[in-house]
Coordinates of C-alpha atoms in Angstrom, one line a residue:
X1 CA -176.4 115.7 82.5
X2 CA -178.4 116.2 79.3
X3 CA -175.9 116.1 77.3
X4 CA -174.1 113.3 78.9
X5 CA -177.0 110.7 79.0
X6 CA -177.5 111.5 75.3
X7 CA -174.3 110.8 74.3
X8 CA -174.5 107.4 76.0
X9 CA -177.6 107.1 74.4
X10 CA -175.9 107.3 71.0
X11 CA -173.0 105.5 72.2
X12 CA -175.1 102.7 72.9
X13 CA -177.7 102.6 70.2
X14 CA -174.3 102.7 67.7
X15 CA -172.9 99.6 69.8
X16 CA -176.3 97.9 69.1
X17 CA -177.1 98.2 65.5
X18 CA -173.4 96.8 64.7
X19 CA -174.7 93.2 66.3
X20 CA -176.1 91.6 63.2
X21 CA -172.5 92.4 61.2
X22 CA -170.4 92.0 64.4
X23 CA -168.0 89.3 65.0
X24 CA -169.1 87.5 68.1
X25 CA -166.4 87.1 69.8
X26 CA -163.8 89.4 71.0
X27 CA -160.7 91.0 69.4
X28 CA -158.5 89.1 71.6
X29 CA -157.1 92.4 72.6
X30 CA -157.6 92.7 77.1
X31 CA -159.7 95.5 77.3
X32 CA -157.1 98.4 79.0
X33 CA -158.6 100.6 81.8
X34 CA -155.5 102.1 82.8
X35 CA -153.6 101.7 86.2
X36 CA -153.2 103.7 89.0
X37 CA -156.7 105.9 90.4
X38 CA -156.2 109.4 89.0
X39 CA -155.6 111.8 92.1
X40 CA -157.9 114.6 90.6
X41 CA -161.7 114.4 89.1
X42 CA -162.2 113.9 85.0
X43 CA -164.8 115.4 83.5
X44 CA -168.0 113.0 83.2
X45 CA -167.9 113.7 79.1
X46 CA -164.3 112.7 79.1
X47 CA -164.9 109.3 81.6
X48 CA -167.5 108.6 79.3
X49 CA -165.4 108.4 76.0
X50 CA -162.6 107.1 78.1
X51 CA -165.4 103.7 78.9
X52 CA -166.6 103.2 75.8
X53 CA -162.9 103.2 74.3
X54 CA -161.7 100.8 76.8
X55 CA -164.4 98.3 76.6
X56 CA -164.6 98.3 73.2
X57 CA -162.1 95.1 72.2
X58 CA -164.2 93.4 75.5
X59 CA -167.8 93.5 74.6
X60 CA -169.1 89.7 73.5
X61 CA -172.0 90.5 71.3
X62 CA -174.0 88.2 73.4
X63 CA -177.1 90.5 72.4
X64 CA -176.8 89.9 69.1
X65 CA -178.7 87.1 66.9
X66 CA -176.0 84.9 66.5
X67 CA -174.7 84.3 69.7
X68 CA -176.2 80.3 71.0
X69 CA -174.2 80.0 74.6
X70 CA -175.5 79.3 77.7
X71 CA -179.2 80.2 77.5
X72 CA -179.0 84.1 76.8
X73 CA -181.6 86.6 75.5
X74 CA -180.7 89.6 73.8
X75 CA -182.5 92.7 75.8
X76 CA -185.6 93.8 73.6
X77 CA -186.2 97.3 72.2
X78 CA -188.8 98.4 74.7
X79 CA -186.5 96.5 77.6
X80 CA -183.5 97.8 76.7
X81 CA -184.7 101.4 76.6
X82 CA -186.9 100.9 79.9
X83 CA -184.0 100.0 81.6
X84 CA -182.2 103.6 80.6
X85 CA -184.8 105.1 81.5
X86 CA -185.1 103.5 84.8
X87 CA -181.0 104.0 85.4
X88 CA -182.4 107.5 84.6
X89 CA -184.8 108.0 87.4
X90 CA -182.3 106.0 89.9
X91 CA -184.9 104.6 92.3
X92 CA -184.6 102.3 95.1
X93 CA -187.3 99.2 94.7
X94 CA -186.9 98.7 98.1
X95 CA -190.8 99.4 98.7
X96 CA -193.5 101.4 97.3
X97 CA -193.2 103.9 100.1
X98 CA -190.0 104.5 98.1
X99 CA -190.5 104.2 94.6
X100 CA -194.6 104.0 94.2
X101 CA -194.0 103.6 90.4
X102 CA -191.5 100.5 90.6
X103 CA -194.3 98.6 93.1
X104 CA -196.9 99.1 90.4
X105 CA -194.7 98.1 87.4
X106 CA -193.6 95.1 89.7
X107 CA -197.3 94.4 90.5
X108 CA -198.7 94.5 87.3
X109 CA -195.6 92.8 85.6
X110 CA -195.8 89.9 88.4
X111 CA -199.4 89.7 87.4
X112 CA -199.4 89.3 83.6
X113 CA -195.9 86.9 84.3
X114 CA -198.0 84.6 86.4
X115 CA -201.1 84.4 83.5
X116 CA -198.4 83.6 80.7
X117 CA -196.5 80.9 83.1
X118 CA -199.6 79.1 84.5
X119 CA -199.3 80.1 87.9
X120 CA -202.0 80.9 90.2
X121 CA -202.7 84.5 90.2
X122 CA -202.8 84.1 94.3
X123 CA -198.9 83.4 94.1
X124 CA -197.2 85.8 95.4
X125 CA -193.8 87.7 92.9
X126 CA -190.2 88.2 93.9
X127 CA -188.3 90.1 91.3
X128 CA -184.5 88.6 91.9
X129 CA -181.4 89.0 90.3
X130 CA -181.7 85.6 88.4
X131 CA -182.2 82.1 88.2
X132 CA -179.8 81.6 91.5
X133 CA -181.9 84.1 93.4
X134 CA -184.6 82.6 92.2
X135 CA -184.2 79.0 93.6
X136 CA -182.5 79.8 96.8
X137 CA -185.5 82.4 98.0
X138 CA -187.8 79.2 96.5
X139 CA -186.1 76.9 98.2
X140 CA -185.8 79.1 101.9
X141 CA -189.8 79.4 101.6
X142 CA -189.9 75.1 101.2
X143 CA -187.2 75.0 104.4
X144 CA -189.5 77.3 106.6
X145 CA -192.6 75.8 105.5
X146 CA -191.9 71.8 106.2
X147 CA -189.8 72.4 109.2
X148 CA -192.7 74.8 110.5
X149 CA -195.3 71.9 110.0
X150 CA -192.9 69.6 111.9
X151 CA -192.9 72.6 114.7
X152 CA -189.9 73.9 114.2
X153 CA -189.0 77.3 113.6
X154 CA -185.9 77.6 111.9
X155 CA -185.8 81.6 111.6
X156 CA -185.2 81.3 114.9
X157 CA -183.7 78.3 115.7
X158 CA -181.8 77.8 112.8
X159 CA -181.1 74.1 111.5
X160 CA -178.8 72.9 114.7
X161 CA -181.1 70.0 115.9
X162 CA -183.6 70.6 113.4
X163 CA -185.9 67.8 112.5
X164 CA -183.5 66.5 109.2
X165 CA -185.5 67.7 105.9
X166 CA -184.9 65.4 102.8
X167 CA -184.0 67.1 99.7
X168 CA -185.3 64.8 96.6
X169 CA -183.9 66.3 93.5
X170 CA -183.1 64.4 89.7
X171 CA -179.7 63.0 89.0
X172 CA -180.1 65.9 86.2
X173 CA -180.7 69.0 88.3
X174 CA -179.0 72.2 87.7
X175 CA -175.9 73.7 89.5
X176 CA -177.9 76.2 91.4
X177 CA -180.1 73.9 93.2
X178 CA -176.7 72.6 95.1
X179 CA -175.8 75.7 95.4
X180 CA -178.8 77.1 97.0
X181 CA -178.6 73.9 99.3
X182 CA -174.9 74.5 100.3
X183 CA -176.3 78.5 101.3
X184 CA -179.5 77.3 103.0
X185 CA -177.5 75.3 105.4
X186 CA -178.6 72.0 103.9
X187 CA -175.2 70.4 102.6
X188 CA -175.4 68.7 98.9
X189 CA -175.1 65.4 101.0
X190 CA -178.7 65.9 101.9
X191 CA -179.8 65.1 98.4
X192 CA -181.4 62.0 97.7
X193 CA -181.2 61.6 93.7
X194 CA -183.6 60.3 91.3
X195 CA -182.8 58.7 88.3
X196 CA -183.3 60.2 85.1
X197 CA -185.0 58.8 82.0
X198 CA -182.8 59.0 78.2
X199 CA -183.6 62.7 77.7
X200 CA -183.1 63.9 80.9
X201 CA -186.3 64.4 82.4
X202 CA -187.2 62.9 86.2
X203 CA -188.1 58.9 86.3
X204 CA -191.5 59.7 88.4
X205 CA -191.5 56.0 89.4
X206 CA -187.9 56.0 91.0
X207 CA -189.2 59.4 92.8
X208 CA -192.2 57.4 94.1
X209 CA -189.5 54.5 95.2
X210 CA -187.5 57.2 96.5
X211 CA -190.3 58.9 98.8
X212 CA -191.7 55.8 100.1
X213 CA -188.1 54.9 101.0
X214 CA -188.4 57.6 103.4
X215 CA -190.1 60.0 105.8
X216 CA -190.4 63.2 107.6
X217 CA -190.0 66.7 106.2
X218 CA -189.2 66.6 102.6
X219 CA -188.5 69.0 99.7
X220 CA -188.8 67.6 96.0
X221 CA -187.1 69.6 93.7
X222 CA -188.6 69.5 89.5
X223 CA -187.3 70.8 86.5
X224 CA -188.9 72.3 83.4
X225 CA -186.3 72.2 81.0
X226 CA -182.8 70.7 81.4
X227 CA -180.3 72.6 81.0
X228 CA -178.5 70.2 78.0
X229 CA -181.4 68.6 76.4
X230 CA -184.4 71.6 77.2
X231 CA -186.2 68.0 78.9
X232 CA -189.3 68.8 81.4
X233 CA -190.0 66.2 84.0
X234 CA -193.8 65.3 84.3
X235 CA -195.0 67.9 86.6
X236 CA -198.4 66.9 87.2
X237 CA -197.2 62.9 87.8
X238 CA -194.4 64.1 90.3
X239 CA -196.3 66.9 92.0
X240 CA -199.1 64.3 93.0
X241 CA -196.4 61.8 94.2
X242 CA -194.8 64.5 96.4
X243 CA -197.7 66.1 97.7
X244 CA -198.8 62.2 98.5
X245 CA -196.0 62.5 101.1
X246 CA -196.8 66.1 102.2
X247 CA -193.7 67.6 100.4
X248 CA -192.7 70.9 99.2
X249 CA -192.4 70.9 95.3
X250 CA -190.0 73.6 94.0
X251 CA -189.9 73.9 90.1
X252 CA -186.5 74.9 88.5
X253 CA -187.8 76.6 85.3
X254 CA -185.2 79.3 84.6
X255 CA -185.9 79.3 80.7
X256 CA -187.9 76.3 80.6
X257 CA -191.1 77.6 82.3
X258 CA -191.4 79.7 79.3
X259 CA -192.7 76.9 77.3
X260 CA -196.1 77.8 79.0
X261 CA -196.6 80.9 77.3
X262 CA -196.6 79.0 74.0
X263 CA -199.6 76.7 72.8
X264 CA -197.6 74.4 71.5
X265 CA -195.1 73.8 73.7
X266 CA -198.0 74.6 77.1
X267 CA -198.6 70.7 77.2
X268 CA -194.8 69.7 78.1
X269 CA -195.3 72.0 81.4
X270 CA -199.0 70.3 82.3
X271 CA -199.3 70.6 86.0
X272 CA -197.0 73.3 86.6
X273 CA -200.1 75.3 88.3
X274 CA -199.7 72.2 91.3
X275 CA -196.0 73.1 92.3
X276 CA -195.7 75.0 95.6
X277 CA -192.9 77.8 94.2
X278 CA -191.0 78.5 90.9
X279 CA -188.0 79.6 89.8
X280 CA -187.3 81.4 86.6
X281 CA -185.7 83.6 84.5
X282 CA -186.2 87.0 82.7
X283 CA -183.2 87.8 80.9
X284 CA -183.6 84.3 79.1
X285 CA -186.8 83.9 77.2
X286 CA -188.1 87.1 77.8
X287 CA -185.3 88.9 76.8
X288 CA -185.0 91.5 79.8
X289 CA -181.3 93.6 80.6
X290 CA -179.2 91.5 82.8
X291 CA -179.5 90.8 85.9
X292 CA -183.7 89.7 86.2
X293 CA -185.2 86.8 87.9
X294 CA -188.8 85.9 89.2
X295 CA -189.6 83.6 92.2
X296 CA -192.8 82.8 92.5
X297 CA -194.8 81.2 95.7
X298 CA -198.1 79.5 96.4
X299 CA -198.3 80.4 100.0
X300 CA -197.4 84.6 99.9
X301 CA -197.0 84.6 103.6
X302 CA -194.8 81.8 103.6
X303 CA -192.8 83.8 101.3
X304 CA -193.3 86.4 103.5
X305 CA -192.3 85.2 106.5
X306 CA -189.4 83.3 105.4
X307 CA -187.6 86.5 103.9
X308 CA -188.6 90.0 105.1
X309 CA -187.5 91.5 108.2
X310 CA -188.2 94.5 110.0
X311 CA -186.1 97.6 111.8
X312 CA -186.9 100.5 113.5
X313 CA -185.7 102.9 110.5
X314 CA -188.3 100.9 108.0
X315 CA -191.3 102.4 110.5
X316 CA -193.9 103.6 108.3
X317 CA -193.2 101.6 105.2
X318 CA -196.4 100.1 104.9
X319 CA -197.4 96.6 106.1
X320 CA -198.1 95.1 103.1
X321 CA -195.6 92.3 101.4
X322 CA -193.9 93.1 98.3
X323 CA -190.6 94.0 96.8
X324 CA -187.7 93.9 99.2
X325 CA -190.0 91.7 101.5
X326 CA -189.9 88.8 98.6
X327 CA -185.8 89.0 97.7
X328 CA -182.9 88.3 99.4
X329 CA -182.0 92.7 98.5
X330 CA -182.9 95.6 100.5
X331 CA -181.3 98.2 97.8
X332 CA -182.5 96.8 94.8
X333 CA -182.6 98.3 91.5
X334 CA -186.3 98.7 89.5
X335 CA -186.6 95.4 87.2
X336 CA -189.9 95.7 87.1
X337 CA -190.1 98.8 84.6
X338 CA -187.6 96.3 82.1
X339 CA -190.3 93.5 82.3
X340 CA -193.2 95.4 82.4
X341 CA -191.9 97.6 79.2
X342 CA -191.1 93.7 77.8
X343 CA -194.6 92.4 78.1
X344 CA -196.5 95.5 76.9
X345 CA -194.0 95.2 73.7
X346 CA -195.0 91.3 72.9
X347 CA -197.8 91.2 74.6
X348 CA -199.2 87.8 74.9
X349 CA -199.3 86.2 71.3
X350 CA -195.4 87.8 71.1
X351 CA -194.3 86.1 73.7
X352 CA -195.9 83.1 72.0
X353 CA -194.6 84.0 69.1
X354 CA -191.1 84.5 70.4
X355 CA -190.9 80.9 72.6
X356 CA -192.3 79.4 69.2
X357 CA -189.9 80.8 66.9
X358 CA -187.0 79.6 69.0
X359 CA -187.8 76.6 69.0
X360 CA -188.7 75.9 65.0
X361 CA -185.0 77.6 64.8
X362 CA -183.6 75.3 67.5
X363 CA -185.1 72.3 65.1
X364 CA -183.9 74.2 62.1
X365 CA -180.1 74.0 63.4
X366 CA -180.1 70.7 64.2
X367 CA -181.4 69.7 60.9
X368 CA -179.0 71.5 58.8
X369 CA -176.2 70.2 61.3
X370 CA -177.5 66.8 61.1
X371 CA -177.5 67.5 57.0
X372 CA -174.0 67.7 57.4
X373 CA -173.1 64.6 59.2
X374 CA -173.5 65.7 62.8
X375 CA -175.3 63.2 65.3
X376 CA -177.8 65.4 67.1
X377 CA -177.8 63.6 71.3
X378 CA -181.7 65.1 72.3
X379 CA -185.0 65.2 71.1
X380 CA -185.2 69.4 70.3
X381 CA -188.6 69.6 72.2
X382 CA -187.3 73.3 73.2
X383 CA -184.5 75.9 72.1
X384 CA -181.6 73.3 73.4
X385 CA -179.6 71.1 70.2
X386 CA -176.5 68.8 71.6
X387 CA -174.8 68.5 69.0
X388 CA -171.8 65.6 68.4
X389 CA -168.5 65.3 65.7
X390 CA -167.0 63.1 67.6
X391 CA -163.5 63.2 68.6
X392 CA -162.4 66.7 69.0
X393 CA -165.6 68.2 70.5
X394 CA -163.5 70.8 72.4
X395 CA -161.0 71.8 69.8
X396 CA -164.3 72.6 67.6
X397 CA -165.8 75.1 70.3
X398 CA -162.6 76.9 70.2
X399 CA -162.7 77.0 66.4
X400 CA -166.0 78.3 66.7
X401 CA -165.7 80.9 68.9
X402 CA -162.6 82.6 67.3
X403 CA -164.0 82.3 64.1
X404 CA -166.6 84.6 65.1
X405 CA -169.5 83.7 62.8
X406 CA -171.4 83.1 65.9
X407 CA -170.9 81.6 69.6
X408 CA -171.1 78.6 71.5
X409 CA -169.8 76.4 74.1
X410 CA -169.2 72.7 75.1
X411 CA -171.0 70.7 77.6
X412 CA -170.4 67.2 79.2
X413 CA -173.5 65.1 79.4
X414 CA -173.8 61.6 80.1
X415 CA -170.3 61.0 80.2
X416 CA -169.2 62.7 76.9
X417 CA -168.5 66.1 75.1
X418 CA -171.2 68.0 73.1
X419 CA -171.5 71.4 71.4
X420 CA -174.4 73.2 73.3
X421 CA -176.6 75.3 71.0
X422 CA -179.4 77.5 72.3
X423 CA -181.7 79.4 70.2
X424 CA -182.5 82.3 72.5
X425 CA -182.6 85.9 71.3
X426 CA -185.6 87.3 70.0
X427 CA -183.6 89.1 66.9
X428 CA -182.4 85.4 65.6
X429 CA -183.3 84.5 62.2
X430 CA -183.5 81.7 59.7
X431 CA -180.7 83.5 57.9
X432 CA -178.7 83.4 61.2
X433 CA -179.0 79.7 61.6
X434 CA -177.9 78.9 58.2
X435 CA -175.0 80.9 58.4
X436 CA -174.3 79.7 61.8
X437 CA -174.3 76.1 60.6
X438 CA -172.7 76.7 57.6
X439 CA -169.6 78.1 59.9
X440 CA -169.9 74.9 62.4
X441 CA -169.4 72.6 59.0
X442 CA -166.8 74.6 57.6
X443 CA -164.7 74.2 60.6
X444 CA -165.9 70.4 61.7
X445 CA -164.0 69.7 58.3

């Protein structure tokens, strides 16, 4: 085993200093893992080798500086090594009867996450699997709690003549909202949209309009930082206006809620402390291993309630809340010895540092773009850049992407095609953008 987890070790260590000089994207060659199931055993050392061979043409260098899709982080030093180690030890988070050390990471992780993101320190800490996880547990705490104050019980009722709860949500909302809706059992028809204003962000008087249009249980559903333009909706101004009507506010801040760590970017997320729960993400900003997610509630035994369950076999596990009570996962895996190891690494002026630096480079990229004749669509207030050529949007991506300088994708917003930049790996330089822009011209010609 010694040897084994050494030679992974080096196996991966070797993958990761190659990022900076890698190509981003692939070889183009599918990744071969053979075909039928061998009817004898293999060696570990030999299924080892026999991985890292076959992945090899596969890998996307998405941890590597250069790589501006989606909204991905590249797993920090401390992180990345944390989450060997805790691979290593092969613990079950399920509860702290079962893994002491993973409830204390995840305690005092959830702790110092809650100080950098402006939460009350009473809110209780759900370490998901992501930004999905996230909103859906969110959002199950907001359908228990309104229903209950209209005296239903829908754990054990379920929705079936349910008092009908309104779900108020921006025109601009992410994906995973309407999915979580479509789990929960509310149906995306239950959403009664607000407008938008030009950079994305929630028109707080058409959600007044749209509250006073209505009544009954209702669950209002904010965003800090859209998902094109990196847009935060006026949390304090639309908390007040939903908790005017008695409703649940849920904030969407998968990378966006990150802005709160950072001085200067702290005032675009004023009022986030009002918010009843928050979603966000740690293998965005923060720059955890995939898969690692944080909801967040202000009621804990809401949260509580609305999630954990009990069986004969869990007797003696302790009656305290925590861990598997707080996710949607029984098994689960330790995250909270990757966000812990995170934190301690930056520690709170890094974390600053890294949410600032992200978005100077974010403003950096659109300038130089915008240098070379491309119309930038958003104000860069975070680590998003739309960026437009015109005709041919989608023909540039694909240019881009088997060039291999660096990596990005295309997005639809407000009826027509962008490139979609964002600027979020804690190993991204100056030098990086440059290059990367000087690439994106090159091939716009």
């Amino acid at each position: 085993m010694r040897a084994l987890l050494i030679r992974a070790a080096e196996l991966a260590a070797g993958y990761r200093s190659s990022l900076p000089e890698r190509p981003v994207a692939t070889a183009g060659t599918p990744p071969d893992f053979g075909g039928s199931l061998p009817a004898g055993p293999t060696p570990p050392s030999e299924v080892l080798e026999e991985l890292a061979r076959a992945a090899g043409s596969g890998l996307v260098a998405t941890a590597g500086p250069r790589f501006f899709g989606f909204v991905i982080g590249g797993a920090l030093p401390a992180a990345t090594a944390a989450d060997v180690l805790a691979a290593g030890w092969d613990q079950n988070a399920f509860n702290a009867v079962l893994s002491p050390a993973a409830a204390a990471a995840e305690d005092t992780a959830g702790r110092w996450l809650k100080e950098l993101l402006g939460i009350p320190a009473t809110a209780s800490a759900g370490f998901v699997t992501g930004g999905q996880g996230a909103n859906t547990v969110g959002l199950a705490a907001a359908r228990h709690h309104v229903l209950a104050e209209a005296g239903w019980d829908v754990e054990r009722n379920g929705l079936a003549g349910a008092p009908r709860v309104r779900i108020v949500a921006s025109e601009e909302r992410h994906a995973t909202i309407d999915r979580a809706l479509r789990l929960l059992g509310f149906g995306t028809s239950a959403v009664e949209p607000v407008a938008a204003g030009g950079q994305g962000a929630i028109d707080v008087g058409d959600l007044r309009r749209t509250l006073d249009a209505g009544s009954g249980p209702a669950i209002v559903c904010l965003q800090a930082g859209n998902v094109n333009t990196g847009a935060c909706d006026d949390l304090r101004a639309a908390c007040e206006a939903a908790h005017a009507h008695r409703a649940w506010v849920h904030v969407d801040g998968a990378f966006g809620l990150w802005a709160a760590a950072n001085p200067a970017t702290a005032p675009l997320l004023d009022g986030v402390e009002l918010a009843d729960s928050w979603a966000c993400d740690g293998h965005k900003w923060l720059n955890v291993p995939y898969d690692s997610g944080f909801v967040f509630c202000a009621r804990p035994d809401v949260h509580a309630a609305t999630i954990a369950y009990r069986a004969a076999y869990l007797a003696g596990a302790g009656d305290l809340a925590g861990m598997g009570d707080l996710t949607l996962e029984s098994s689960r895996r330790a995250r909270g010895f990757a966000v812990w190891a995170a934190l301690r690494e930056l520690g709170r002026d890094g974390v600053a540092e890294l949410v600032d630096r992200c978005c100077r480079l974010a403003r950096r990229f659109a300038a130089r773009l915008a240098d070379g004749g491309a119309e930038i669509a958003n104000d860069v207030v975070l680590n998003q850049v739309l960026v437009s050529f015109g005709d041919g949007t989608d023909e540039l991506v694909r240019k881009v992407q088997d060039d291999g300088t660096c990596w990005l994708g295309g997005t639809t917003w407000r009826g027509r095609r962008y490139l979609r930049i964002s600027v979020s790996n804690w190993s991204t330089t100056e030098a990086d953008v440059d290059r990367s822009a000087a690439a994106i011209l090159r091939l716009a010609q």
